[in-house]
Amino acid sequence: MKIPVKIKMGTPMKIAFMKRQMCRFSFSLPFSFSLIFSLILIFSACRGALQVDRVREFKSEKTNIGKIVCIDPDFELLITTGNRKTERQYKRASAKEIQLNNILVRNARKNNLTLELVDTERLLPSDMEYFSQLAPLKREILQVSFLQDFLNRKKRRNQQKVFNRYEGGPIIASHFSYLADEYNTPYFAVQGITTHRKPNNGRLVLLLTAPPFGVADFFSPEVDTYYYTIIADVVRAEIVYREIRKVDAPASDTNLNALVYDSFNIISQ
Amino acid sequence: MTALISYHSNRKQWTTDGRRQTTKGMLWAFVFCCFTCFAWGQTTGYQGKRLMFKTDVVSPISERGINMGLEYVVLRNVVIGLDFSLTGRQYTQNLPTYYELHNASPPVKASIRDMQVGITGQYFLNTALPAPKGSYVFGKYYIGQADIFAVDHIIREGKDDYLEGFQINNVSSHQFDLGVGYQEVFFGFLLVDFDFGMSAASLFLNKNNEELLPHRRDIVADFADKHGPNIFSLGTWRDTPGGIGLSVHLKIGILLF
């Protein structure tokens, strides 16, 4: 039978123990530093959000999306000052809209999609059918998308992931189905960009922990860019695809190219 | 996966100290898993371009070497790559006996010439903006061989002293990097990548150099704590010579296809 013996530490043992503790401390200090440092940087780094909802039938192997009609893409600027009493300012950027139109068409083509873009800036006096046909459809899509949600029998709403497939989409009015014959496609899209310019506060934690990132953060404007796409199938009379993504970066050409290409890549897959 | 399991069960390699040699197996498993991701991953790249070639512009200045690599977008937010690194840094030695006699450091500088190959993995944090654009966290693991040159201070009894150079060749070297970075694409093809993180390096002197004198091992360990990190060393981090500290890289590259 073993009897537990309590060993009393003598001076040499204490020194050895202290040395071991010191070694352990010197080993863990850089790692602790690197861990804290990495965590701060990761949490303060650029993060975005993406939510893609689509019905199961949209882009199954049977469906072949060859053409999409894009109804007047919007480019809006939202400016806030940070003061409570000041109002938000909305602006519609026409020059940026032309740039967005080109990016949309170019990236759709790269994904083997034909995008027929109807732009109100380029409408002729003879194009009056836009106001009687496409403008009401755009309003309908936006309203329905705001008021209704996708139907999912299997999952609850709070279990939403980045990419979701549903049984059915929000239902739009069925009298738009004639547009499928007129434009040779049942798919009509509402796309747009909203950039939100915020007051630049800078992040003090970032400045203290990683000065190069912190200094860059102080001088770069704080801008959030939102990109959305809603695609409706006018024959099925429902919204079949909806995507919203947020990036905390300005709407530069390279950012928009990356966003729009990725969006069409998801649609075409 | 069956191939991977049979690979692991058939290869029973053991190191001299009795441990199973699994580093190579793990390396191949990682590469294998990454390539299987092509089949099911939602991979976009930057406008469909996924392969990148990059070279570091800080390495020639800070490490007297080169650092270049190929990277490939394997998943929506994941990039893997192969890196090649060649460093030839020189270090001022701190020899206490020499300093006592001459009140200066040895005029001849020690050097570590390290040639390494490694794998790198990057995880891009922004879900909305697919890789290879935006902020990311990265991990790198390098293995290689180093040639070390240093000087030893020898004092003859009752006579003068002198410096004797010695060289240790084919020293196995390992390095591990962990940090964060930001990559930007210009004009659709030009890449600028800035990363910042912790580097930890080890030089395994005893593997091929049993005849190495113990005090010479200490001489190497004394300056090798600066080996690994390229801007600031926090000191040594384990029993083997090698340093831990902060590293910065500024890479310029092109998106190939």
Short mmCIF file of C-alpha atoms in Angstrom, two decimals:
data_model
loop_
_atom_site.label_atom_id
_atom_site.label_comp_id
_atom_site.label_asym_id
_atom_site.label_seq_id
_atom_site.Cartn_x
_atom_site.Cartn_y
_atom_site.Cartn_z
CA MET A 1 0.00 0.00 0.00
CA LYS A 2 1.36 3.36 -1.03
CA ILE A 3 1.25 6.17 1.48
CA PRO A 4 0.99 9.66 -0.02
CA VAL A 5 3.97 11.67 1.11
CA LYS A 6 3.89 15.42 1.17
CA ILE A 7 7.28 16.64 0.00
CA LYS A 8 8.52 19.84 1.48
CA MET A 9 10.43 21.90 -1.03
CA GLY A 10 14.02 22.64 -0.17
CA THR A 11 15.92 25.66 -1.51
CA PRO A 12 17.43 23.90 -4.60
CA MET A 13 14.04 22.51 -5.48
CA LYS A 14 12.44 25.92 -5.07
CA ILE A 15 15.03 27.45 -7.42
CA ALA A 16 14.43 24.71 -9.97
CA PHE A 17 10.68 25.25 -9.65
CA MET A 18 11.10 29.02 -10.06
CA LYS A 19 13.30 28.50 -13.12
CA ARG A 20 10.73 26.19 -14.66
CA GLN A 21 8.00 28.74 -14.00
CA MET A 22 10.15 31.49 -15.53
CA CYS A 23 10.75 29.35 -18.62
CA ARG A 24 7.05 28.68 -18.88
CA PHE A 25 6.35 32.41 -18.58
CA SER A 26 8.90 33.35 -21.23
CA PHE A 27 7.40 30.67 -23.49
CA SER A 28 3.82 31.79 -23.01
CA LEU A 29 4.35 35.57 -23.14
CA PRO A 30 4.97 35.87 -26.91
CA PHE A 31 2.15 33.46 -27.59
CA SER A 32 -0.24 35.36 -25.35
CA PHE A 33 0.78 38.57 -27.06
CA SER A 34 0.32 37.10 -30.53
CA LEU A 35 -3.04 35.61 -29.58
CA ILE A 36 -4.41 38.88 -28.18
CA PHE A 37 -2.96 40.83 -31.07
CA SER A 38 -4.45 38.48 -33.68
CA LEU A 39 -7.85 38.47 -32.01
CA ILE A 40 -8.01 42.27 -31.89
CA LEU A 41 -7.04 42.52 -35.54
CA ILE A 42 -9.48 39.84 -36.62
CA PHE A 43 -12.38 41.46 -34.80
CA SER A 44 -11.55 44.93 -36.07
CA ALA A 45 -10.84 43.78 -39.61
CA CYS A 46 -13.06 44.28 -42.61
CA ARG A 47 -16.12 42.08 -42.33
CA GLY A 48 -19.13 41.87 -44.51
CA ALA A 49 -22.49 40.24 -44.66
CA LEU A 50 -24.10 38.12 -47.32
CA GLN A 51 -27.55 36.59 -47.49
CA VAL A 52 -28.78 34.64 -50.50
CA ASP A 53 -32.34 33.30 -50.56
CA ARG A 54 -33.61 31.34 -53.51
CA VAL A 55 -36.36 28.92 -54.31
CA ARG A 56 -35.36 25.30 -54.96
CA GLU A 57 -36.45 25.32 -58.60
CA PHE A 58 -34.36 28.39 -59.47
CA LYS A 59 -31.28 27.21 -61.31
CA SER A 60 -31.81 23.54 -60.87
CA GLU A 61 -30.38 21.40 -63.65
CA LYS A 62 -33.63 21.69 -65.60
CA THR A 63 -33.72 25.49 -65.57
CA ASN A 64 -31.40 27.36 -67.84
CA ILE A 65 -31.16 31.07 -67.18
CA GLY A 66 -30.02 32.57 -70.42
CA LYS A 67 -31.34 36.07 -70.12
CA ILE A 68 -32.32 38.45 -67.33
CA VAL A 69 -33.96 41.83 -67.77
CA CYS A 70 -32.54 44.34 -65.32
CA ILE A 71 -34.98 47.15 -64.56
CA ASP A 72 -33.22 50.46 -64.01
CA PRO A 73 -30.38 49.75 -61.54
CA ASP A 74 -30.10 52.31 -58.74
CA PHE A 75 -27.00 53.89 -57.29
CA GLU A 76 -27.78 55.82 -54.12
CA LEU A 77 -25.56 57.73 -51.74
CA LEU A 78 -26.55 58.03 -48.10
CA ILE A 79 -24.70 60.52 -45.94
CA THR A 80 -24.96 60.79 -42.15
CA THR A 81 -23.01 63.17 -39.95
CA GLY A 82 -23.33 61.32 -36.66
CA ASN A 83 -25.27 64.14 -34.99
CA ARG A 84 -28.75 63.18 -33.85
CA LYS A 85 -30.48 66.35 -35.00
CA THR A 86 -29.22 66.25 -38.58
CA GLU A 87 -31.19 64.35 -41.17
CA ARG A 88 -29.95 61.65 -43.46
CA GLN A 89 -29.22 62.85 -46.95
CA TYR A 90 -30.02 60.70 -49.96
CA LYS A 91 -28.55 61.39 -53.37
CA ARG A 92 -28.95 59.56 -56.62
CA ALA A 93 -25.64 59.36 -58.47
CA SER A 94 -26.28 59.35 -62.20
CA ALA A 95 -22.62 59.16 -63.21
CA LYS A 96 -22.07 56.21 -60.91
CA GLU A 97 -25.18 54.56 -62.31
CA ILE A 98 -23.67 54.46 -65.80
CA GLN A 99 -20.53 52.92 -64.31
CA LEU A 100 -22.64 50.34 -62.46
CA ASN A 101 -24.57 49.51 -65.64
CA ASN A 102 -21.35 48.76 -67.51
CA ILE A 103 -20.06 46.60 -64.65
CA LEU A 104 -23.34 44.66 -64.50
CA VAL A 105 -23.40 43.94 -68.25
CA ARG A 106 -19.69 43.02 -68.40
CA ASN A 107 -19.82 40.62 -65.44
CA ALA A 108 -23.05 39.00 -66.58
CA ARG A 109 -21.41 38.27 -69.94
CA LYS A 110 -18.42 36.73 -68.15
CA ASN A 111 -20.84 34.31 -66.47
CA ASN A 112 -22.56 33.42 -69.75
CA LEU A 113 -25.68 35.42 -68.92
CA THR A 114 -27.34 37.95 -71.18
CA LEU A 115 -28.39 41.01 -69.25
CA GLU A 116 -30.86 43.30 -70.98
CA LEU A 117 -30.57 46.53 -69.10
CA VAL A 118 -33.39 49.06 -69.16
CA ASP A 119 -32.04 52.40 -67.97
CA THR A 120 -34.34 55.37 -67.37
CA GLU A 121 -31.48 57.78 -68.12
CA ARG A 122 -31.41 56.57 -71.72
CA LEU A 123 -35.13 56.37 -72.37
CA LEU A 124 -36.48 57.93 -75.54
CA PRO A 125 -39.86 59.71 -75.73
CA SER A 126 -41.13 56.68 -77.67
CA ASP A 127 -40.25 54.30 -74.82
CA MET A 128 -43.42 55.03 -72.91
CA GLU A 129 -44.11 51.35 -72.23
CA TYR A 130 -41.46 51.45 -69.49
CA PHE A 131 -43.83 53.46 -67.29
CA SER A 132 -46.78 51.20 -68.05
CA GLN A 133 -44.94 47.84 -67.88
CA LEU A 134 -41.55 47.75 -66.15
CA ALA A 135 -41.93 50.56 -63.61
CA PRO A 136 -45.03 48.92 -62.03
CA LEU A 137 -43.19 45.56 -62.03
CA LYS A 138 -40.20 47.10 -60.26
CA ARG A 139 -42.49 48.66 -57.65
CA GLU A 140 -44.29 45.35 -57.21
CA ILE A 141 -41.02 43.42 -56.76
CA LEU A 142 -39.68 45.90 -54.18
CA GLN A 143 -42.96 46.05 -52.25
CA VAL A 144 -43.47 42.28 -52.19
CA SER A 145 -39.88 41.65 -51.22
CA PHE A 146 -40.31 44.04 -48.29
CA LEU A 147 -43.67 42.71 -47.16
CA GLN A 148 -43.32 38.95 -47.73
CA ASP A 149 -40.72 36.34 -46.99
CA PHE A 150 -39.61 33.06 -48.54
CA LEU A 151 -41.57 29.96 -47.58
CA ASN A 152 -39.67 27.17 -45.93
CA ARG A 153 -41.43 24.13 -44.55
CA LYS A 154 -38.36 22.37 -43.22
CA LYS A 155 -36.43 25.07 -41.42
CA ARG A 156 -37.37 27.77 -39.06
CA ARG A 157 -36.58 31.36 -39.95
CA ASN A 158 -34.04 31.84 -37.19
CA GLN A 159 -31.88 29.04 -38.66
CA GLN A 160 -31.01 31.05 -41.75
CA LYS A 161 -27.56 30.60 -43.20
CA VAL A 162 -25.63 32.50 -45.86
CA PHE A 163 -27.03 30.42 -48.72
CA ASN A 164 -30.65 29.32 -48.30
CA ARG A 165 -32.99 27.33 -50.50
CA TYR A 166 -36.72 27.54 -49.92
CA GLU A 167 -39.86 25.80 -51.12
CA GLY A 168 -41.47 28.96 -52.43
CA GLY A 169 -40.79 32.66 -52.76
CA PRO A 170 -42.78 35.86 -52.16
CA ILE A 171 -45.72 36.02 -54.53
CA ILE A 172 -46.12 38.88 -57.00
CA ALA A 173 -49.16 39.78 -59.09
CA SER A 174 -49.76 37.33 -61.94
CA HIS A 175 -50.75 39.91 -64.56
CA PHE A 176 -47.07 40.61 -65.38
CA SER A 177 -46.71 37.21 -67.07
CA TYR A 178 -47.19 38.71 -70.55
CA LEU A 179 -43.78 40.38 -70.18
CA ALA A 180 -42.10 36.96 -70.53
CA ASP A 181 -43.19 36.77 -74.19
CA GLU A 182 -42.32 40.37 -74.86
CA TYR A 183 -38.76 40.13 -73.50
CA ASN A 184 -38.15 36.41 -74.25
CA THR A 185 -37.38 35.62 -70.61
CA PRO A 186 -39.41 35.13 -67.44
CA TYR A 187 -36.65 36.60 -65.22
CA PHE A 188 -36.77 40.28 -64.28
CA ALA A 189 -34.26 41.73 -61.83
CA VAL A 190 -34.09 44.77 -59.60
CA GLN A 191 -30.48 45.56 -58.71
CA GLY A 192 -28.80 48.42 -56.97
CA ILE A 193 -26.06 49.85 -54.83
CA THR A 194 -26.42 52.00 -51.73
CA THR A 195 -23.31 53.50 -50.21
CA HIS A 196 -23.44 54.88 -46.71
CA ARG A 197 -20.77 57.42 -45.81
CA LYS A 198 -20.35 57.71 -42.06
CA PRO A 199 -18.34 60.14 -39.94
CA ASN A 200 -14.82 58.87 -39.45
CA ASN A 201 -14.15 58.14 -35.78
CA GLY A 202 -11.16 55.85 -36.17
CA ARG A 203 -10.52 52.91 -33.92
CA LEU A 204 -8.30 53.68 -30.98
CA VAL A 205 -7.73 50.01 -30.11
CA LEU A 206 -6.46 49.36 -33.61
CA LEU A 207 -4.16 52.37 -33.44
CA LEU A 208 -2.64 51.15 -30.18
CA THR A 209 -2.22 47.51 -31.15
CA ALA A 210 -1.33 47.76 -34.82
CA PRO A 211 -0.23 51.30 -35.70
CA PRO A 212 0.01 50.80 -39.50
CA PHE A 213 -3.58 49.53 -39.66
CA GLY A 214 -4.73 52.14 -37.13
CA VAL A 215 -3.24 55.09 -39.04
CA ALA A 216 -4.75 53.82 -42.30
CA ASP A 217 -8.09 53.47 -40.54
CA PHE A 218 -7.99 57.07 -39.28
CA PHE A 219 -7.42 58.49 -42.75
CA SER A 220 -9.69 56.22 -44.78
CA PRO A 221 -13.36 57.23 -45.08
CA GLU A 222 -15.86 55.01 -43.29
CA VAL A 223 -18.13 53.75 -46.02
CA ASP A 224 -20.51 50.82 -46.12
CA THR A 225 -21.60 49.54 -49.50
CA TYR A 226 -24.79 47.53 -49.91
CA TYR A 227 -25.49 45.59 -53.08
CA TYR A 228 -28.83 43.92 -53.71
CA THR A 229 -30.38 41.77 -56.40
CA ILE A 230 -33.99 40.60 -56.50
CA ILE A 231 -35.03 38.35 -59.38
CA ALA A 232 -38.68 37.63 -60.09
CA ASP A 233 -40.09 34.93 -62.34
CA VAL A 234 -43.13 36.59 -63.93
CA VAL A 235 -44.50 33.28 -65.27
CA ARG A 236 -44.47 31.60 -61.85
CA ALA A 237 -45.48 34.98 -60.34
CA GLU A 238 -42.97 34.82 -57.51
CA ILE A 239 -39.62 36.16 -56.41
CA VAL A 240 -37.17 33.33 -57.04
CA TYR A 241 -33.87 34.85 -55.93
CA ARG A 242 -32.93 37.54 -53.44
CA GLU A 243 -29.48 38.60 -52.40
CA ILE A 244 -28.17 41.34 -50.15
CA ARG A 245 -24.54 41.90 -49.32
CA LYS A 246 -22.74 44.48 -47.25
CA VAL A 247 -19.08 45.43 -47.50
CA ASP A 248 -17.41 48.04 -45.31
CA ALA A 249 -15.49 49.46 -48.25
CA PRO A 250 -16.20 52.12 -50.87
CA ALA A 251 -17.97 51.30 -54.12
CA SER A 252 -14.81 51.38 -56.20
CA ASP A 253 -14.56 49.68 -59.57
CA THR A 254 -12.52 46.77 -58.20
CA ASN A 255 -14.92 46.23 -55.30
CA LEU A 256 -17.96 46.38 -57.56
CA ASN A 257 -16.37 44.02 -60.09
CA ALA A 258 -15.70 41.50 -57.32
CA LEU A 259 -19.21 41.82 -55.86
CA VAL A 260 -21.11 41.75 -59.13
CA TYR A 261 -19.08 38.90 -60.63
CA ASP A 262 -19.60 36.83 -57.50
CA SER A 263 -23.31 37.60 -57.54
CA PHE A 264 -23.76 36.48 -61.17
CA ASN A 265 -21.57 33.47 -60.47
CA ILE A 266 -23.97 32.38 -57.71
CA ILE A 267 -26.98 33.02 -59.99
CA SER A 268 -25.52 31.06 -62.89
CA GLN A 269 -24.38 28.07 -60.79
CA MET B 1 -10.16 9.54 -48.04
CA THR B 2 -9.53 5.78 -48.39
CA ALA B 3 -6.24 6.53 -50.09
CA LEU B 4 -5.34 8.87 -47.28
CA ILE B 5 -6.10 6.31 -44.54
CA SER B 6 -4.15 3.55 -46.31
CA TYR B 7 -1.28 5.99 -46.78
CA HIS B 8 -1.18 6.64 -43.05
CA SER B 9 -1.45 2.96 -42.06
CA ASN B 10 1.23 1.77 -44.50
CA ARG B 11 3.87 4.37 -43.74
CA LYS B 12 5.26 3.57 -40.33
CA GLN B 13 8.22 5.88 -40.02
CA TRP B 14 9.65 6.62 -36.63
CA THR B 15 12.15 9.22 -35.63
CA THR B 16 15.29 8.43 -33.63
CA ASP B 17 13.67 9.60 -30.41
CA GLY B 18 10.72 7.24 -30.89
CA ARG B 19 8.10 9.63 -32.23
CA ARG B 20 6.02 8.86 -35.29
CA GLN B 21 7.04 10.97 -38.28
CA THR B 22 3.73 12.44 -39.34
CA THR B 23 4.76 15.86 -40.68
CA LYS B 24 4.95 14.73 -44.30
CA GLY B 25 1.71 12.82 -43.98
CA MET B 26 -0.06 15.84 -42.52
CA LEU B 27 1.33 18.02 -45.30
CA TRP B 28 0.03 15.69 -48.00
CA ALA B 29 -3.31 15.36 -46.21
CA PHE B 30 -3.68 19.14 -46.18
CA VAL B 31 -2.88 19.45 -49.90
CA PHE B 32 -5.20 16.52 -50.70
CA CYS B 33 -8.09 18.02 -48.72
CA CYS B 34 -7.63 21.41 -50.37
CA PHE B 35 -7.75 19.94 -53.85
CA THR B 36 -10.87 17.88 -53.08
CA CYS B 37 -12.56 21.16 -52.17
CA PHE B 38 -12.63 22.12 -55.86
CA ALA B 39 -15.43 19.64 -56.46
CA TRP B 40 -17.98 21.11 -54.07
CA GLY B 41 -16.73 24.55 -53.05
CA GLN B 42 -18.40 27.71 -54.28
CA THR B 43 -15.23 29.27 -55.65
CA THR B 44 -15.32 32.61 -57.39
CA GLY B 45 -11.87 34.19 -57.30
CA TYR B 46 -11.48 37.73 -58.57
CA GLN B 47 -13.64 37.81 -61.71
CA GLY B 48 -12.91 34.12 -62.19
CA LYS B 49 -9.12 34.47 -61.82
CA ARG B 50 -7.72 32.23 -59.09
CA LEU B 51 -4.01 31.65 -59.60
CA MET B 52 -1.61 34.27 -58.26
CA PHE B 53 2.12 34.79 -58.32
CA LYS B 54 3.56 37.08 -55.68
CA THR B 55 6.97 38.25 -54.57
CA ASP B 56 7.94 40.05 -51.37
CA VAL B 57 9.65 43.44 -51.62
CA VAL B 58 10.59 43.59 -47.93
CA SER B 59 12.71 40.41 -47.94
CA PRO B 60 15.61 41.77 -50.04
CA ILE B 61 15.94 44.68 -47.59
CA SER B 62 15.29 43.01 -44.24
CA GLU B 63 16.58 39.50 -44.85
CA ARG B 64 18.93 39.83 -47.84
CA GLY B 65 16.93 37.25 -49.64
CA ILE B 66 13.94 36.52 -51.77
CA ASN B 67 10.45 35.31 -50.98
CA MET B 68 8.04 34.31 -53.70
CA GLY B 69 5.14 32.00 -54.12
CA LEU B 70 2.15 30.73 -56.02
CA GLU B 71 -1.30 30.94 -54.48
CA TYR B 72 -4.63 29.48 -55.55
CA VAL B 73 -8.17 30.24 -54.46
CA VAL B 74 -9.67 26.90 -53.44
CA LEU B 75 -12.86 27.95 -51.72
CA ARG B 76 -14.97 31.05 -51.50
CA ASN B 77 -12.81 32.43 -48.68
CA VAL B 78 -9.78 30.15 -48.66
CA VAL B 79 -6.49 30.46 -50.47
CA ILE B 80 -3.63 27.97 -50.31
CA GLY B 81 -0.15 28.49 -51.62
CA LEU B 82 3.38 27.24 -52.03
CA ASP B 83 6.17 29.56 -50.95
CA PHE B 84 9.87 29.62 -51.58
CA SER B 85 12.10 31.63 -49.31
CA LEU B 86 15.84 32.26 -49.34
CA THR B 87 17.38 34.38 -46.60
CA GLY B 88 20.98 35.33 -45.91
CA ARG B 89 20.95 37.58 -42.89
CA GLN B 90 24.09 38.60 -41.05
CA TYR B 91 24.27 39.03 -37.28
CA THR B 92 26.64 40.79 -34.96
CA GLN B 93 27.87 38.24 -32.45
CA ASN B 94 28.04 38.89 -28.76
CA LEU B 95 31.11 37.08 -27.39
CA PRO B 96 31.71 38.09 -23.73
CA THR B 97 35.39 37.02 -23.63
CA TYR B 98 36.18 38.93 -26.82
CA TYR B 99 34.33 42.01 -25.51
CA GLU B 100 36.31 41.90 -22.23
CA LEU B 101 39.62 41.97 -24.10
CA HIS B 102 38.81 44.26 -27.04
CA ASN B 103 35.78 46.20 -25.79
CA ALA B 104 34.02 45.55 -29.08
CA SER B 105 32.07 42.93 -30.93
CA PRO B 106 33.89 40.64 -33.41
CA PRO B 107 34.48 42.40 -36.77
CA VAL B 108 33.43 39.29 -38.66
CA LYS B 109 29.68 38.85 -38.73
CA ALA B 110 27.85 35.57 -38.31
CA SER B 111 25.38 34.54 -40.97
CA ILE B 112 22.50 32.14 -41.46
CA ARG B 113 21.72 31.22 -45.03
CA ASP B 114 18.34 29.55 -44.96
CA MET B 115 16.52 28.05 -47.92
CA GLN B 116 12.94 27.04 -47.20
CA VAL B 117 9.81 25.86 -48.93
CA GLY B 118 6.47 26.13 -47.27
CA ILE B 119 2.74 25.99 -47.49
CA THR B 120 0.48 28.87 -46.71
CA GLY B 121 -3.20 29.04 -45.94
CA GLN B 122 -5.28 32.23 -45.91
CA TYR B 123 -8.82 32.66 -44.69
CA PHE B 124 -10.54 35.81 -45.97
CA LEU B 125 -12.78 37.37 -43.37
CA ASN B 126 -15.29 39.11 -45.58
CA THR B 127 -18.08 36.78 -46.66
CA ALA B 128 -19.56 39.27 -49.10
CA LEU B 129 -16.31 39.93 -50.92
CA PRO B 130 -14.78 36.65 -52.09
CA ALA B 131 -11.07 35.78 -51.97
CA PRO B 132 -8.48 36.95 -52.98
CA LYS B 133 -9.60 40.47 -52.05
CA GLY B 134 -9.84 41.97 -48.58
CA SER B 135 -8.63 41.19 -45.07
CA TYR B 136 -7.48 37.73 -44.11
CA VAL B 137 -5.84 35.66 -41.40
CA PHE B 138 -3.00 33.45 -42.46
CA GLY B 139 -0.82 30.60 -41.29
CA LYS B 140 2.43 29.52 -42.92
CA TYR B 141 4.65 26.57 -42.28
CA TYR B 142 8.12 26.35 -43.78
CA ILE B 143 10.73 23.61 -43.75
CA GLY B 144 14.20 23.94 -45.12
CA GLN B 145 17.93 23.70 -44.70
CA ALA B 146 20.26 26.31 -43.34
CA ASP B 147 24.01 26.88 -43.45
CA ILE B 148 25.34 28.69 -40.41
CA PHE B 149 28.62 30.54 -40.15
CA ALA B 150 29.90 31.94 -36.86
CA VAL B 151 33.15 32.77 -35.10
CA ASP B 152 34.50 31.39 -31.85
CA HIS B 153 36.87 33.32 -29.60
CA ILE B 154 39.89 31.25 -28.59
CA ILE B 155 42.46 32.40 -26.02
CA ARG B 156 45.82 30.65 -25.97
CA GLU B 157 47.31 30.10 -22.53
CA GLY B 158 49.58 33.01 -21.73
CA LYS B 159 49.60 34.14 -25.37
CA ASP B 160 47.38 36.05 -27.74
CA ASP B 161 43.78 35.38 -28.70
CA TYR B 162 42.18 34.87 -32.09
CA LEU B 163 38.83 34.31 -33.78
CA GLU B 164 38.16 30.95 -35.34
CA GLY B 165 35.38 30.64 -37.86
CA PHE B 166 33.24 27.53 -38.02
CA GLN B 167 30.45 26.47 -40.33
CA ILE B 168 27.52 24.15 -39.73
CA ASN B 169 25.92 22.90 -42.91
CA ASN B 170 22.55 21.32 -43.69
CA VAL B 171 20.84 22.33 -40.47
CA SER B 172 17.17 21.47 -40.55
CA SER B 173 15.08 24.61 -40.14
CA HIS B 174 11.40 25.08 -39.46
CA GLN B 175 9.35 28.24 -39.35
CA PHE B 176 5.76 28.99 -38.44
CA ASP B 177 3.99 32.29 -39.18
CA LEU B 178 0.60 33.46 -37.97
CA GLY B 179 -1.02 36.83 -38.57
CA VAL B 180 -3.36 39.02 -40.52
CA GLY B 181 -3.13 40.75 -43.85
CA TYR B 182 -4.90 42.76 -46.48
CA GLN B 183 -4.86 42.17 -50.22
CA GLU B 184 -6.01 44.60 -52.88
CA VAL B 185 -6.46 44.15 -56.61
CA PHE B 186 -5.63 47.00 -58.98
CA PHE B 187 -6.54 47.19 -62.69
CA GLY B 188 -7.98 43.68 -62.50
CA PHE B 189 -4.61 41.93 -62.43
CA LEU B 190 -2.11 43.69 -60.12
CA LEU B 191 -1.99 42.46 -56.52
CA VAL B 192 -0.69 44.31 -53.49
CA ASP B 193 -0.60 42.21 -50.35
CA PHE B 194 0.42 43.48 -46.92
CA ASP B 195 0.67 41.08 -44.01
CA PHE B 196 1.75 41.45 -40.42
CA GLY B 197 2.12 38.77 -37.79
CA MET B 198 4.18 36.57 -35.52
CA SER B 199 7.00 34.38 -36.78
CA ALA B 200 8.64 31.56 -34.86
CA ALA B 201 11.69 29.76 -36.23
CA SER B 202 13.72 26.77 -35.07
CA LEU B 203 17.11 25.48 -36.13
CA PHE B 204 17.70 21.81 -35.27
CA LEU B 205 21.48 21.82 -34.82
CA ASN B 206 21.83 18.35 -33.31
CA LYS B 207 20.23 16.37 -36.12
CA ASN B 208 23.25 16.09 -38.42
CA ASN B 209 25.94 17.61 -36.23
CA GLU B 210 26.69 15.28 -33.35
CA GLU B 211 30.32 16.44 -33.28
CA LEU B 212 29.33 20.06 -32.65
CA LEU B 213 30.91 21.38 -29.45
CA PRO B 214 28.36 22.35 -26.77
CA HIS B 215 29.71 25.87 -26.31
CA ARG B 216 29.50 26.48 -30.08
CA ARG B 217 25.86 25.49 -29.96
CA ASP B 218 25.43 28.24 -27.34
CA ILE B 219 27.27 30.71 -29.59
CA VAL B 220 24.82 29.96 -32.42
CA ALA B 221 21.83 30.07 -30.08
CA ASP B 222 22.94 33.51 -28.91
CA PHE B 223 22.43 35.21 -32.29
CA ALA B 224 19.90 32.77 -33.78
CA ASP B 225 17.15 34.25 -31.60
CA LYS B 226 16.91 36.95 -34.26
CA HIS B 227 16.39 34.39 -37.01
CA GLY B 228 12.79 34.10 -38.22
CA PRO B 229 11.06 37.42 -37.51
CA ASN B 230 12.12 40.13 -39.94
CA ILE B 231 11.42 43.34 -38.04
CA PHE B 232 11.46 42.72 -34.30
CA SER B 233 12.57 39.73 -32.25
CA LEU B 234 11.05 38.99 -28.85
CA GLY B 235 13.73 36.40 -28.09
CA THR B 236 13.90 32.66 -28.16
CA TRP B 237 10.84 30.51 -27.68
CA ARG B 238 12.03 26.93 -27.16
CA ASP B 239 15.17 24.93 -26.37
CA THR B 240 16.36 24.82 -29.97
CA PRO B 241 17.99 27.96 -31.43
CA GLY B 242 15.60 30.25 -33.26
CA GLY B 243 13.59 33.35 -32.60
CA ILE B 244 10.05 34.54 -32.21
CA GLY B 245 8.86 38.01 -33.08
CA LEU B 246 7.06 40.28 -35.48
CA SER B 247 7.23 40.04 -39.24
CA VAL B 248 5.99 42.28 -42.02
CA HIS B 249 5.69 41.44 -45.68
CA LEU B 250 4.67 43.62 -48.59
CA LYS B 251 4.07 41.47 -51.62
CA ILE B 252 3.44 42.53 -55.17
CA GLY B 253 2.07 40.09 -57.65
CA ILE B 254 -0.14 39.35 -60.58
CA LEU B 255 -3.38 37.48 -61.04
CA LEU B 256 -2.48 34.96 -63.71
CA PHE B 257 -5.74 33.22 -64.64
#
